[in-house]
PDB file of C-alpha atoms in Angstrom:
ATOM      1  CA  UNK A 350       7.462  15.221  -5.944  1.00 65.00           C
ATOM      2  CA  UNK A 351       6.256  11.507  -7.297  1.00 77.00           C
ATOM      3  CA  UNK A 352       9.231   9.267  -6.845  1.00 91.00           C
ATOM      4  CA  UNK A 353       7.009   6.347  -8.476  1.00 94.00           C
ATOM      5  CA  UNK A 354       4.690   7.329 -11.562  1.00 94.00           C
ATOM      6  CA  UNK A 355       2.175   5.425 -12.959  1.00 95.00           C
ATOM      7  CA  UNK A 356       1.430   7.289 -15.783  1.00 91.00           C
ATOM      8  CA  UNK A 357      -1.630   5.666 -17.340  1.00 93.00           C
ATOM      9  CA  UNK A 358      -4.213   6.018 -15.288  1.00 93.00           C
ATOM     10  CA  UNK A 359      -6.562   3.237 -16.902  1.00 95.00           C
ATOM     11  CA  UNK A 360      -6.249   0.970 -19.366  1.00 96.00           C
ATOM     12  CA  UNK A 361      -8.676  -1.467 -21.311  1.00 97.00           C
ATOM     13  CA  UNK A 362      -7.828  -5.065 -22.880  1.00 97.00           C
ATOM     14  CA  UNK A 363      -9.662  -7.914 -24.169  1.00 97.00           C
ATOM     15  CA  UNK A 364     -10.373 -11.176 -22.929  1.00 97.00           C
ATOM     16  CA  UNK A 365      -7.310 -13.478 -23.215  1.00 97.00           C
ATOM     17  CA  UNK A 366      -4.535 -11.056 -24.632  1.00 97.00           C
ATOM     18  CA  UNK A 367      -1.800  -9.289 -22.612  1.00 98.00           C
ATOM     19  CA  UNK A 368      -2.137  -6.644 -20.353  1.00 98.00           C
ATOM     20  CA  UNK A 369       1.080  -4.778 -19.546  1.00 98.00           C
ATOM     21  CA  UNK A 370       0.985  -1.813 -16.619  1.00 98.00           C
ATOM     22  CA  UNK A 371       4.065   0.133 -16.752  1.00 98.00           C
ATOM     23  CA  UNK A 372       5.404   1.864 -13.323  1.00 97.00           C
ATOM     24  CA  UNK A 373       8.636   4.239 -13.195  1.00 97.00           C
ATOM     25  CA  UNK A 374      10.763   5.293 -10.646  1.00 97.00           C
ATOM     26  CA  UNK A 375      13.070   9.089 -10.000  1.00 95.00           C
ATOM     27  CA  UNK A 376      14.781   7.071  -6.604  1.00 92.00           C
ATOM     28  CA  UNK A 377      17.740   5.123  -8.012  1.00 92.00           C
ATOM     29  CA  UNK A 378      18.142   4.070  -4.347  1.00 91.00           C
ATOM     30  CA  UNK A 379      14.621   2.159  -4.708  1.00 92.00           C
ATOM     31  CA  UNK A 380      16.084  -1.407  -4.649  1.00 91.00           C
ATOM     32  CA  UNK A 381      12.472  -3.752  -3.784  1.00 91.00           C
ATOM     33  CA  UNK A 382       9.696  -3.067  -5.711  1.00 93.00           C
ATOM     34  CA  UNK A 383       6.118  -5.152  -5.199  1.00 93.00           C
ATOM     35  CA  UNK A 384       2.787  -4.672  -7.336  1.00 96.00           C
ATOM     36  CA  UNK A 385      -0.372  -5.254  -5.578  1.00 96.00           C
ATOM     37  CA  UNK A 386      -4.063  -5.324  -6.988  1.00 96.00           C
ATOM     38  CA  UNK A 387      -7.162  -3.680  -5.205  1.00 94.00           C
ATOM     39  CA  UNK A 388     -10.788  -4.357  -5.767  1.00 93.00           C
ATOM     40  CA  UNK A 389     -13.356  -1.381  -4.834  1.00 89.00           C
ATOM     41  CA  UNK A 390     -14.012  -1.370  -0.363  1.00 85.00           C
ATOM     42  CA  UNK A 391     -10.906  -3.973  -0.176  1.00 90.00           C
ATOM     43  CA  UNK A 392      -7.129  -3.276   1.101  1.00 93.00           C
ATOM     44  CA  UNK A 393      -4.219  -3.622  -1.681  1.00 94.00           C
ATOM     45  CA  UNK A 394      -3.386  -7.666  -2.206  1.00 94.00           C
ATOM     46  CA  UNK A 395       0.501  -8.366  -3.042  1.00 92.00           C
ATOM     47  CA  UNK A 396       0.635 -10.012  -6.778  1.00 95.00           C
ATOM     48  CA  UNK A 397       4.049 -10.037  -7.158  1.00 95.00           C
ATOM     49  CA  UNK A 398       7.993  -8.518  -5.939  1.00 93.00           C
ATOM     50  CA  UNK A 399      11.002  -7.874  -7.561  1.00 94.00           C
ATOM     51  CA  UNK A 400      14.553  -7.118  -6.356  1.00 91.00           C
ATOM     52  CA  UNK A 401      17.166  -5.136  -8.231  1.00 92.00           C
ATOM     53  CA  UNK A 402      19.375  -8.095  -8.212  1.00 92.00           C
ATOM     54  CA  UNK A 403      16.867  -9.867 -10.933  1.00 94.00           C
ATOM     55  CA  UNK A 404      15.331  -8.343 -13.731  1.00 95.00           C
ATOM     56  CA  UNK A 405      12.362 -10.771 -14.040  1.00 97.00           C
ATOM     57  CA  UNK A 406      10.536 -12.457 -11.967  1.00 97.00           C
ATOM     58  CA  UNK A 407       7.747 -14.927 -12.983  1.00 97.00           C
ATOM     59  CA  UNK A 408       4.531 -16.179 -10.830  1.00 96.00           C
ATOM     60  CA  UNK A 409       2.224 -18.005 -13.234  1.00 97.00           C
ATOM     61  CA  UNK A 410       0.373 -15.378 -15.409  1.00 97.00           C
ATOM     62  CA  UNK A 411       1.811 -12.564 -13.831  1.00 98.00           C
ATOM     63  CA  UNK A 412       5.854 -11.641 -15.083  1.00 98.00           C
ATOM     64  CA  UNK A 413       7.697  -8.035 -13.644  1.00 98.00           C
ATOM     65  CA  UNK A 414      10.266  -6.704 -15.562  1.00 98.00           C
ATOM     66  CA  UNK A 415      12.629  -4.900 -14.003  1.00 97.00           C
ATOM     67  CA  UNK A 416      15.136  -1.818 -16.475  1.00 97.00           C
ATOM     68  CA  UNK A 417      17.092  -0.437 -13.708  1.00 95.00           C
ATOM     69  CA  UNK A 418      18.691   1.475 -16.076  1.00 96.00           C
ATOM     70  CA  UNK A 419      15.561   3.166 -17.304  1.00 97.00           C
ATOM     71  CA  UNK A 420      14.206   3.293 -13.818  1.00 97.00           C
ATOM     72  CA  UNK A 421      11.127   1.281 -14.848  1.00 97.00           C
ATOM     73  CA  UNK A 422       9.111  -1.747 -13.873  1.00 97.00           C
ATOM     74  CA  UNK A 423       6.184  -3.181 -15.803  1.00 98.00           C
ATOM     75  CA  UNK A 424       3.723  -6.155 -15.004  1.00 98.00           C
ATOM     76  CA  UNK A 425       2.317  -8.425 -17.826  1.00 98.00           C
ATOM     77  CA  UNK A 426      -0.467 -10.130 -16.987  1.00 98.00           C
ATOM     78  CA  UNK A 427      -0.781 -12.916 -20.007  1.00 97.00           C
ATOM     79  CA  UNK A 428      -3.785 -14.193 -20.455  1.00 97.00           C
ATOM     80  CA  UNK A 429      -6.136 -11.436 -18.910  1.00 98.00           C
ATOM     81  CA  UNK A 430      -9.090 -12.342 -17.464  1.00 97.00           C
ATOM     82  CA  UNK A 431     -12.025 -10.286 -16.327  1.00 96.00           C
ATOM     83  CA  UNK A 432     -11.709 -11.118 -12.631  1.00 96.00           C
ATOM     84  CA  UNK A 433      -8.197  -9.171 -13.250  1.00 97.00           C
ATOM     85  CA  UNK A 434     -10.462  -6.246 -13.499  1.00 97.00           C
ATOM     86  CA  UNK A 435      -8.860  -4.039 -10.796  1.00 97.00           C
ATOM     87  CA  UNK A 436      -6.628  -1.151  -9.943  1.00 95.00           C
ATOM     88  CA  UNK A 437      -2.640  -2.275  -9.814  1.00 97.00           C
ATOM     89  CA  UNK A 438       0.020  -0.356  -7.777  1.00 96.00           C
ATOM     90  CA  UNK A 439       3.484  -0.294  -8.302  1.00 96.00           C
ATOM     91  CA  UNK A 440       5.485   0.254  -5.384  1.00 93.00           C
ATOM     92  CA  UNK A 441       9.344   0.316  -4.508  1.00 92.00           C
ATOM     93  CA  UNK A 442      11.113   0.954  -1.142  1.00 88.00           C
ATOM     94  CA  UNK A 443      14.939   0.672  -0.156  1.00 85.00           C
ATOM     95  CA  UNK A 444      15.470  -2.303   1.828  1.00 76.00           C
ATOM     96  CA  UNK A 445      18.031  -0.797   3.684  1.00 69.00           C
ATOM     97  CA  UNK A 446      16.076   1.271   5.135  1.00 65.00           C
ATOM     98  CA  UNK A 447      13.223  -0.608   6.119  1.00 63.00           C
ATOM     99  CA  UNK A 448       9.731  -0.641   4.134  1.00 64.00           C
ATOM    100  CA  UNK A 449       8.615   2.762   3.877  1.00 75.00           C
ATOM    101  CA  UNK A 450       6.532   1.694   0.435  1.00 85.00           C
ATOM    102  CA  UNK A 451       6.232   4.587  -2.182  1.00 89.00           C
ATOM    103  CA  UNK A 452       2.920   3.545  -3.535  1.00 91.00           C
ATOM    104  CA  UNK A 453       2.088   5.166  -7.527  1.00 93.00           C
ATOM    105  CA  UNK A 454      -1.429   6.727  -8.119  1.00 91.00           C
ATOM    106  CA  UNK A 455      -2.510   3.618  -9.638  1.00 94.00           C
ATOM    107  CA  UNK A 456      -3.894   2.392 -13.250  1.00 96.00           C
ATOM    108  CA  UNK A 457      -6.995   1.094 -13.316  1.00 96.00           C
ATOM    109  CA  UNK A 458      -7.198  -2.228 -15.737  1.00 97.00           C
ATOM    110  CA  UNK A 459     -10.740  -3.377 -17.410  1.00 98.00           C
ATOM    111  CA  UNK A 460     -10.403  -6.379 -19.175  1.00 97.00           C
ATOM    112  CA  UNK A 461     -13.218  -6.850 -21.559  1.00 95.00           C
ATOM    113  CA  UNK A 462     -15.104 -10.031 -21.947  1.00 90.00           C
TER     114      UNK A 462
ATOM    115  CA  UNK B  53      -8.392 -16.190   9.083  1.00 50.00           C
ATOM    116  CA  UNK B  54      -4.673 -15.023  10.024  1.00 65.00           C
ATOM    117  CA  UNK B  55      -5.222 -11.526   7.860  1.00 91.00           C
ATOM    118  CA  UNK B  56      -4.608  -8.512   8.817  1.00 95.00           C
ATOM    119  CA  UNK B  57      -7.436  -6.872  10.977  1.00 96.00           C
ATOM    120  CA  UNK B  58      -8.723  -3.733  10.700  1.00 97.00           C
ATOM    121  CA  UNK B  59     -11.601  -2.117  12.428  1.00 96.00           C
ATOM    122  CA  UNK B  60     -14.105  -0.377  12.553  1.00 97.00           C
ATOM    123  CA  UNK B  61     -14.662  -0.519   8.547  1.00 96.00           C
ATOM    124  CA  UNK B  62     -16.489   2.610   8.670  1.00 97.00           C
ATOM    125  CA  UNK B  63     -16.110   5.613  11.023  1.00 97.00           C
ATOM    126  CA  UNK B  64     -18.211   8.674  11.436  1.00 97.00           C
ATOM    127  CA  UNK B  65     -17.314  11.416  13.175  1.00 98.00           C
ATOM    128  CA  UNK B  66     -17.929  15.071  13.557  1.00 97.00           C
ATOM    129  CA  UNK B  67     -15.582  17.536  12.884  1.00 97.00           C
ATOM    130  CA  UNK B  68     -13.225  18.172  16.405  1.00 97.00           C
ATOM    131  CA  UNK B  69     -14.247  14.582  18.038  1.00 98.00           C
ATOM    132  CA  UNK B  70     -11.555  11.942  18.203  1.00 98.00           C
ATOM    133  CA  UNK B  71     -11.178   8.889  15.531  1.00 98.00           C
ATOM    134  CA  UNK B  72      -9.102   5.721  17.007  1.00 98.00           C
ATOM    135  CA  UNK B  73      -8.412   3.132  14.215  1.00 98.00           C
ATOM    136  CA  UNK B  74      -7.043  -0.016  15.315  1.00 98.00           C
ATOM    137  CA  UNK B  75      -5.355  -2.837  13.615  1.00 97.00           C
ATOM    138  CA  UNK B  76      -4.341  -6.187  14.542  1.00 97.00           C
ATOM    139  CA  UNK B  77      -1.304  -7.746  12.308  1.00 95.00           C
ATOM    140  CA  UNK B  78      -1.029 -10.825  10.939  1.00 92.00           C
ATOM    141  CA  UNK B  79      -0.362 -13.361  13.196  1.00 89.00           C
ATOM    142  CA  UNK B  80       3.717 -13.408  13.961  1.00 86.00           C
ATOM    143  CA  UNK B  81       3.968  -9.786  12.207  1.00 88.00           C
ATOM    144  CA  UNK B  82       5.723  -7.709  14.342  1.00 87.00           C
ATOM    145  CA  UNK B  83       6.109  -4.605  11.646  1.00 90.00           C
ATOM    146  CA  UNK B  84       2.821  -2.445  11.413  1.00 93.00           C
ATOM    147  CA  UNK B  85       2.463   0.433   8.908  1.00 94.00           C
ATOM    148  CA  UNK B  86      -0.273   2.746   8.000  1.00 96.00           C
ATOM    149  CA  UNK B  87      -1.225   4.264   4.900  1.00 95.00           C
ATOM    150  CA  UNK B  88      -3.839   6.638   3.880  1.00 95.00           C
ATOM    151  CA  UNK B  89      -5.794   6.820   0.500  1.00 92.00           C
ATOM    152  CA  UNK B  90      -7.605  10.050  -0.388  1.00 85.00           C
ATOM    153  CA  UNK B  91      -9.934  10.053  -2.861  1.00 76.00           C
ATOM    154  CA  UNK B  92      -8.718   9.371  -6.574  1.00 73.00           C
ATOM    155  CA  UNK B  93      -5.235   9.146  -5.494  1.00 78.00           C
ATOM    156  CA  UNK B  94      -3.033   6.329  -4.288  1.00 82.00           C
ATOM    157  CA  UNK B  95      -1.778   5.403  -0.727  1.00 90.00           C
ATOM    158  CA  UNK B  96       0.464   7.691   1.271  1.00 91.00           C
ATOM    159  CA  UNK B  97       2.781   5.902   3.715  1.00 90.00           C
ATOM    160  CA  UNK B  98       2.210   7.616   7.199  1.00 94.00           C
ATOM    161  CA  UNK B  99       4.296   5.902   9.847  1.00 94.00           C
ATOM    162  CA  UNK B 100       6.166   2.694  10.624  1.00 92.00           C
ATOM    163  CA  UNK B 101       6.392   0.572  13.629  1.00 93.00           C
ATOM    164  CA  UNK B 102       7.874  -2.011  15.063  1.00 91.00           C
ATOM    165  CA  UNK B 103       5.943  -3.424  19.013  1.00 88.00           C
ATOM    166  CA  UNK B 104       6.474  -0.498  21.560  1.00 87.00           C
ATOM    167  CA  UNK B 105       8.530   1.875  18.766  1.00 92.00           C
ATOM    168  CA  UNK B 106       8.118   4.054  15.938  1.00 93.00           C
ATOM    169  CA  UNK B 107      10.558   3.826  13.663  1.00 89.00           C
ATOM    170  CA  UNK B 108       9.617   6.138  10.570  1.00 89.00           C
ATOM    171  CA  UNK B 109       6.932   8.744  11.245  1.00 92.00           C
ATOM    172  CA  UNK B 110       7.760  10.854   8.091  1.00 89.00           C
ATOM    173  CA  UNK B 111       4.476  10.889   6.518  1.00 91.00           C
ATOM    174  CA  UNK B 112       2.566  11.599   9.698  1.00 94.00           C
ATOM    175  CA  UNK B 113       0.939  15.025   9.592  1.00 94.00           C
ATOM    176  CA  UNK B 114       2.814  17.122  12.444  1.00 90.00           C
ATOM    177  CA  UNK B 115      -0.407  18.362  14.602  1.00 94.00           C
ATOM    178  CA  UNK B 116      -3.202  15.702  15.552  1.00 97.00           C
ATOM    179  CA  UNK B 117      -2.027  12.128  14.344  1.00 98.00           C
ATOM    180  CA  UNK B 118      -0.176   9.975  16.372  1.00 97.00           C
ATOM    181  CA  UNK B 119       0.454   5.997  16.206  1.00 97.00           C
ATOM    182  CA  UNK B 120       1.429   3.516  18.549  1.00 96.00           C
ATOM    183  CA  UNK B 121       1.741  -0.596  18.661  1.00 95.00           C
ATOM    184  CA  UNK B 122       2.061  -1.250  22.078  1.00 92.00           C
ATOM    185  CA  UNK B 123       3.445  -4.606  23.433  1.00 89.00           C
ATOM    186  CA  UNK B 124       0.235  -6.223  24.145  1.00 89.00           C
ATOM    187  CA  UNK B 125      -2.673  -5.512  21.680  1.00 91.00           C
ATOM    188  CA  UNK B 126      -3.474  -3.901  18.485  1.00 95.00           C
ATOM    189  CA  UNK B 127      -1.727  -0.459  16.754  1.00 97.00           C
ATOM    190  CA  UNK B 128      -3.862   2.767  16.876  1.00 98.00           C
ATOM    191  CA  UNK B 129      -3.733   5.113  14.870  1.00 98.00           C
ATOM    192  CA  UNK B 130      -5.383   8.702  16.678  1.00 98.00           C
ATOM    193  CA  UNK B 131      -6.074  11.251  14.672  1.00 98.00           C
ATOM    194  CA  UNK B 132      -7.894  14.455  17.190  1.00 97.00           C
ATOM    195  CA  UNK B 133      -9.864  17.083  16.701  1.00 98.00           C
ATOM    196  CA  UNK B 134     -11.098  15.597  13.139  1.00 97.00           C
ATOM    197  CA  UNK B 135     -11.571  18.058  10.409  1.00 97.00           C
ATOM    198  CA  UNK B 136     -13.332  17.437   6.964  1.00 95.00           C
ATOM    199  CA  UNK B 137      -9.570  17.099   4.948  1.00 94.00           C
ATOM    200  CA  UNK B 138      -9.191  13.998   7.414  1.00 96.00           C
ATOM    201  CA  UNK B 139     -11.890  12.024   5.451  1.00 95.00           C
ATOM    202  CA  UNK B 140      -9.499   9.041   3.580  1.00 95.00           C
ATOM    203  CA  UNK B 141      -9.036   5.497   3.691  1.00 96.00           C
ATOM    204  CA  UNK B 142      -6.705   3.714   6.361  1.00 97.00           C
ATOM    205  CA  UNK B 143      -4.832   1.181   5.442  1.00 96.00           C
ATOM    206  CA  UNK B 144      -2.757  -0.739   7.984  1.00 96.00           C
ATOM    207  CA  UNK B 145      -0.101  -3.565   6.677  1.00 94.00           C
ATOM    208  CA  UNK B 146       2.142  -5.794   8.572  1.00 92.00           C
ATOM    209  CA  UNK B 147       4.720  -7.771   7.111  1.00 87.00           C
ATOM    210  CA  UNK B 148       7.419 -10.913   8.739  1.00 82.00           C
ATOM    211  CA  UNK B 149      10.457  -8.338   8.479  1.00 72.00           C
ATOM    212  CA  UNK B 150      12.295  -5.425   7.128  1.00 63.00           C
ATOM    213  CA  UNK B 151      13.774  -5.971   3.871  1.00 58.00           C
ATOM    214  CA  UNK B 152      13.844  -8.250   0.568  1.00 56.00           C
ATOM    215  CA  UNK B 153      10.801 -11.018  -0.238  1.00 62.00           C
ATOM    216  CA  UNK B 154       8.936  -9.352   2.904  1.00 73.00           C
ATOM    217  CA  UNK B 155       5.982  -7.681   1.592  1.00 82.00           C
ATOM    218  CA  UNK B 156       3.018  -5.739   3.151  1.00 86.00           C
ATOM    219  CA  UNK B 157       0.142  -7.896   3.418  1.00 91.00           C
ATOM    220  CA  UNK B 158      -2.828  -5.148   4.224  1.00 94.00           C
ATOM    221  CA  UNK B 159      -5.879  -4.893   5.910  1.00 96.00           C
ATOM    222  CA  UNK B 160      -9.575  -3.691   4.112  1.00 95.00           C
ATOM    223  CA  UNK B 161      -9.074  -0.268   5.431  1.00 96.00           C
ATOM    224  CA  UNK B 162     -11.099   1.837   7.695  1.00 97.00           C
ATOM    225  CA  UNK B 163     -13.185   4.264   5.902  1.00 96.00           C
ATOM    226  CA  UNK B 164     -13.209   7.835   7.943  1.00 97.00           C
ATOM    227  CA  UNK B 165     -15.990  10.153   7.205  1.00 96.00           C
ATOM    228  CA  UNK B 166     -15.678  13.706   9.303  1.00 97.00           C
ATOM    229  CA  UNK B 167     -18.862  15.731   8.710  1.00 96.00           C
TER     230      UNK B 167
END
């Protein structure tokens, strides 16, 4: 049972427009959610967190928005650049609990120069 | 470089030898987890630990794995009598604490092969 979906598993964008990766959730107890990028042979690097208390957070090109009611996250990455090139996981955890992460399958972004 | 430290990168081993990945957390880290990736799919949380305890071992496989993070030195993660299934990506992360704006920061994996 996937409690976080990432239900495209790649997606392609140009040079300079927006990329948006959209990650949703079953666990309405999820109340932390992070999205990290990984590059081929290297671990998962944070990009960006989000608690359910805020539903945006903003760090320079990257923005998470945060529907609790929906149960979904998404990450806009505005203006895309090929170094972005990577695959992003959403994951969410209950901080109450401590940080067992529930890591998504993943979508793999190509941003085309 | 205060990272997280993983090693060896690459592992080889035949099936029913022993692997022993170990992982150093970032310095002042005292919350180690490890994850494994199988191919095409995404990262599987295996077990959490704090120095000298485990404190979430849901994900571990019941026969074969077992973690620790002693008080002095890096975690290990065991895995015995290696079969082919076993072949993954191991991803150890450490964060500051449990909780909000504490994220995993994670290691570049250690890449088991069981032939």
């Amino acid at each position: 049972d996937q409690q976080v979906k990432q239900n495209s598993p790649s997606l392609s964008v140009q040079e300079g427009r927006i990329s948006i990766l959209n990650c949703d959730y079953t666990n309405s107890m999820f109340d932390y959610f992070l999205w990290y990028k990984k590059y081929p042979a290297e671990g998962p690097t944070f990009l960006i967190s989000i608690s359910s208390i805020k539903d945006k957070n903003e760090d320079g090109r990257f923005t998470v928005f945060l529907n609790k009611s929906a149960k979904h996250l998404s990450l806009h990455i505005v203006p895309s650049q090929p170094g972005d090139s990577a695959v992003y996981f959403c994951a969410a955890a209950r901080s109450a609990d401590g940080q067992n992460f529930v890591f998504g399958p993943g979508t793999r972004l190509s941003v085309l120069p | 470089n205060a990272g997280v430290m993983q090693n060896p990168r690459h592992l080889v081993r035949r099936r029913g030898q022993e692997a022993r990945l170990r992982c150093s957390p970032m310095k002042g880290h005292s919350h180690v987890y490890w994850y494994r990736q199988l191919p095409e799919e995404g990262l599987k949380f295996m077990v959490y630990l704090q120095k000298e305890n485990i404190i979430d071992e849901s994900g571990m496989p019941k026969e074969r794995f077992s973690a620790e993070f002693p008080k002095e030195g890096p975690s290990i993660l065991r895995i015995q009598q290696v079969v082919r299934g076993d072949s993954a990506a191991y991803f150890c992360a450490s964060s500051l604490r449990q909780g909000d704006n504490s994220p995993l920061h994670f290691g570049n994996g250690t890449r088991l092969t069981v032939t």
